[in-house]
Amino acid sequence: MELRLAQGTPCWVSLLTDDLPGARAFYGALLGWTYSPGPGQLGAYVRAELDGAPVAGLGVSTATGFPVQWTTYFAVDDADRTTQLVRQCGGTVAVGPLQAENAGRMAIASDVSGAVFGLWQGEEHLGRESGTQPGGPAWAELLTPDADGAAVFYAAVLDRPVRPTAGESALLVQGRPVAGIRHHADLRGHPPRWRTHFAVRDAALTARQAVALGGRVLVEPHGTVRGTAARLADPQGGHFSVLEVAE
């Protein structure tokens, strides 16, 4: 039996969009995803797969005016207890905890600055850790004007240390960085947010493909401490990043 990912590990990413067929077509062509049905009580929700293994979720937003966005989920041992900690530490719980059939138990919350994130207590569905497989999640990074406050919040809620690294702070699980927290004073009208990165072989080529599929390039490919990255938007307006990984 597979073990649940260690608490604090980014274990899933999920997109809420107002055009699920369009999102399925875009990401399928861009990242090589195929799809299978997700838990029925989540509405029109599918799991994206690579080589038969789930990598992400896509669903329909039921809230009028809710922005199209990707949400990063963190593995937790007890979703109910962790949501209590979110409230105690000054965050807000928007959804749950609720049971997603036999897949697991989930909640959606926001931190002290309003950045949205998810909690996942895996059961039959344990999620997927970030890695280097093209098309899969590669890295999670929080952009916030209050990096110090965010570090304190996530360390307390997830019971994992946050330590300074090159240019940012990193959430550590079993001594290794699993997510970044970056100070960003000017978010250009956007709220603080967790940024989802997907692994690709060639960031520049992927950016061109995204445009050909109806998406946009928000930030051209550029060097980062983790490699060449580009910031993109899907045709429905969902922002995401791609991170170039070695062969």
Short mmCIF file of C-alpha atoms in Angstrom, two decimals, residues 23-118:
data_model
loop_
_atom_site.label_atom_id
_atom_site.label_comp_id
_atom_site.label_asym_id
_atom_site.label_seq_id
_atom_site.Cartn_x
_atom_site.Cartn_y
_atom_site.Cartn_z
CA ALA A 23 -9.18 23.92 -20.92
CA ARG A 24 -9.04 20.18 -21.58
CA ALA A 25 -8.19 20.79 -25.23
CA PHE A 26 -5.55 23.44 -24.47
CA TYR A 27 -3.64 21.59 -21.75
CA GLY A 28 -4.01 18.25 -23.51
CA ALA A 29 -2.31 19.63 -26.62
CA LEU A 30 0.28 21.70 -24.70
CA LEU A 31 1.31 19.27 -21.95
CA GLY A 32 0.27 15.91 -23.36
CA TRP A 33 -2.52 15.21 -20.90
CA THR A 34 -5.33 12.69 -21.23
CA TYR A 35 -8.32 12.70 -18.88
CA SER A 36 -10.40 10.45 -16.64
CA PRO A 37 -13.44 11.25 -14.45
CA GLY A 38 -12.86 12.68 -10.98
CA PRO A 39 -15.03 12.42 -7.84
CA GLY A 40 -18.67 12.94 -8.80
CA GLN A 41 -19.58 15.27 -5.96
CA LEU A 42 -17.04 17.82 -7.23
CA GLY A 43 -19.30 18.41 -10.24
CA ALA A 44 -17.81 18.59 -13.71
CA TYR A 45 -14.31 17.57 -12.63
CA VAL A 46 -11.69 15.48 -14.41
CA ARG A 47 -8.23 14.24 -13.59
CA ALA A 48 -5.47 14.98 -16.06
CA GLU A 49 -3.08 12.07 -16.59
CA LEU A 50 0.36 11.39 -18.00
CA ASP A 51 1.07 7.77 -18.95
CA GLY A 52 -2.02 6.77 -16.98
CA ALA A 53 -0.95 8.48 -13.74
CA PRO A 54 -2.88 11.53 -12.42
CA VAL A 55 -1.03 14.85 -12.45
CA ALA A 56 -3.69 17.57 -12.02
CA GLY A 57 -7.41 18.26 -11.72
CA LEU A 58 -9.66 20.44 -13.88
CA GLY A 59 -13.10 21.56 -12.79
CA VAL A 60 -15.79 24.16 -13.40
CA SER A 61 -16.12 27.19 -11.16
CA THR A 62 -19.67 27.54 -9.85
CA ALA A 63 -19.14 31.00 -8.36
CA THR A 64 -20.11 33.97 -10.52
CA GLY A 65 -17.13 36.20 -11.19
CA PHE A 66 -14.67 33.74 -9.64
CA PRO A 67 -11.29 34.10 -11.41
CA VAL A 68 -9.92 31.25 -13.49
CA GLN A 69 -7.00 30.01 -11.43
CA TRP A 70 -4.75 27.12 -10.47
CA THR A 71 -4.69 26.07 -6.82
CA THR A 72 -1.82 24.30 -5.07
CA TYR A 73 -2.78 21.62 -2.53
CA PHE A 74 -0.60 20.53 0.37
CA ALA A 75 -0.62 17.03 1.83
CA VAL A 76 -1.83 16.89 5.43
CA ASP A 77 -2.31 14.05 7.89
CA ASP A 78 -5.55 15.47 9.28
CA ALA A 79 -7.51 17.97 7.18
CA ASP A 80 -9.90 18.83 10.02
CA ARG A 81 -7.13 19.64 12.46
CA THR A 82 -5.19 21.64 9.87
CA THR A 83 -8.20 23.78 8.95
CA GLN A 84 -8.55 24.66 12.63
CA LEU A 85 -4.91 25.78 12.59
CA VAL A 86 -5.57 27.90 9.49
CA ARG A 87 -8.23 29.85 11.41
CA GLN A 88 -6.14 30.10 14.56
CA CYS A 89 -3.22 31.52 12.55
CA GLY A 90 -5.33 34.23 10.89
CA GLY A 91 -6.28 32.49 7.64
CA THR A 92 -9.72 31.77 6.21
CA VAL A 93 -11.31 28.44 5.29
CA ALA A 94 -13.57 28.83 2.25
CA VAL A 95 -14.50 25.21 1.51
CA GLY A 96 -14.60 22.11 3.70
CA PRO A 97 -13.20 20.04 5.06
CA LEU A 98 -15.28 17.72 2.90
CA GLN A 99 -14.99 14.15 1.73
CA ALA A 100 -14.26 13.61 -1.97
CA GLU A 101 -15.79 10.14 -2.18
CA ASN A 102 -13.05 7.59 -1.37
CA ALA A 103 -10.30 9.74 -2.88
CA GLY A 104 -9.59 11.75 0.26
CA ARG A 105 -10.58 14.69 2.39
CA MET A 106 -10.03 18.25 1.22
CA ALA A 107 -10.35 21.91 2.14
CA ILE A 108 -9.66 25.20 0.37
CA ALA A 109 -8.33 28.09 2.41
CA SER A 110 -6.49 31.39 2.13
CA ASP A 111 -3.52 32.61 4.12
CA VAL A 112 -3.09 35.86 6.06
CA SER A 113 -2.55 37.85 2.84
CA GLY A 114 -5.38 36.19 0.91
CA ALA A 115 -3.43 33.68 -1.20
CA VAL A 116 -5.63 30.64 -1.91
CA PHE A 117 -4.34 27.11 -1.30
CA GLY A 118 -5.75 23.64 -0.71
#
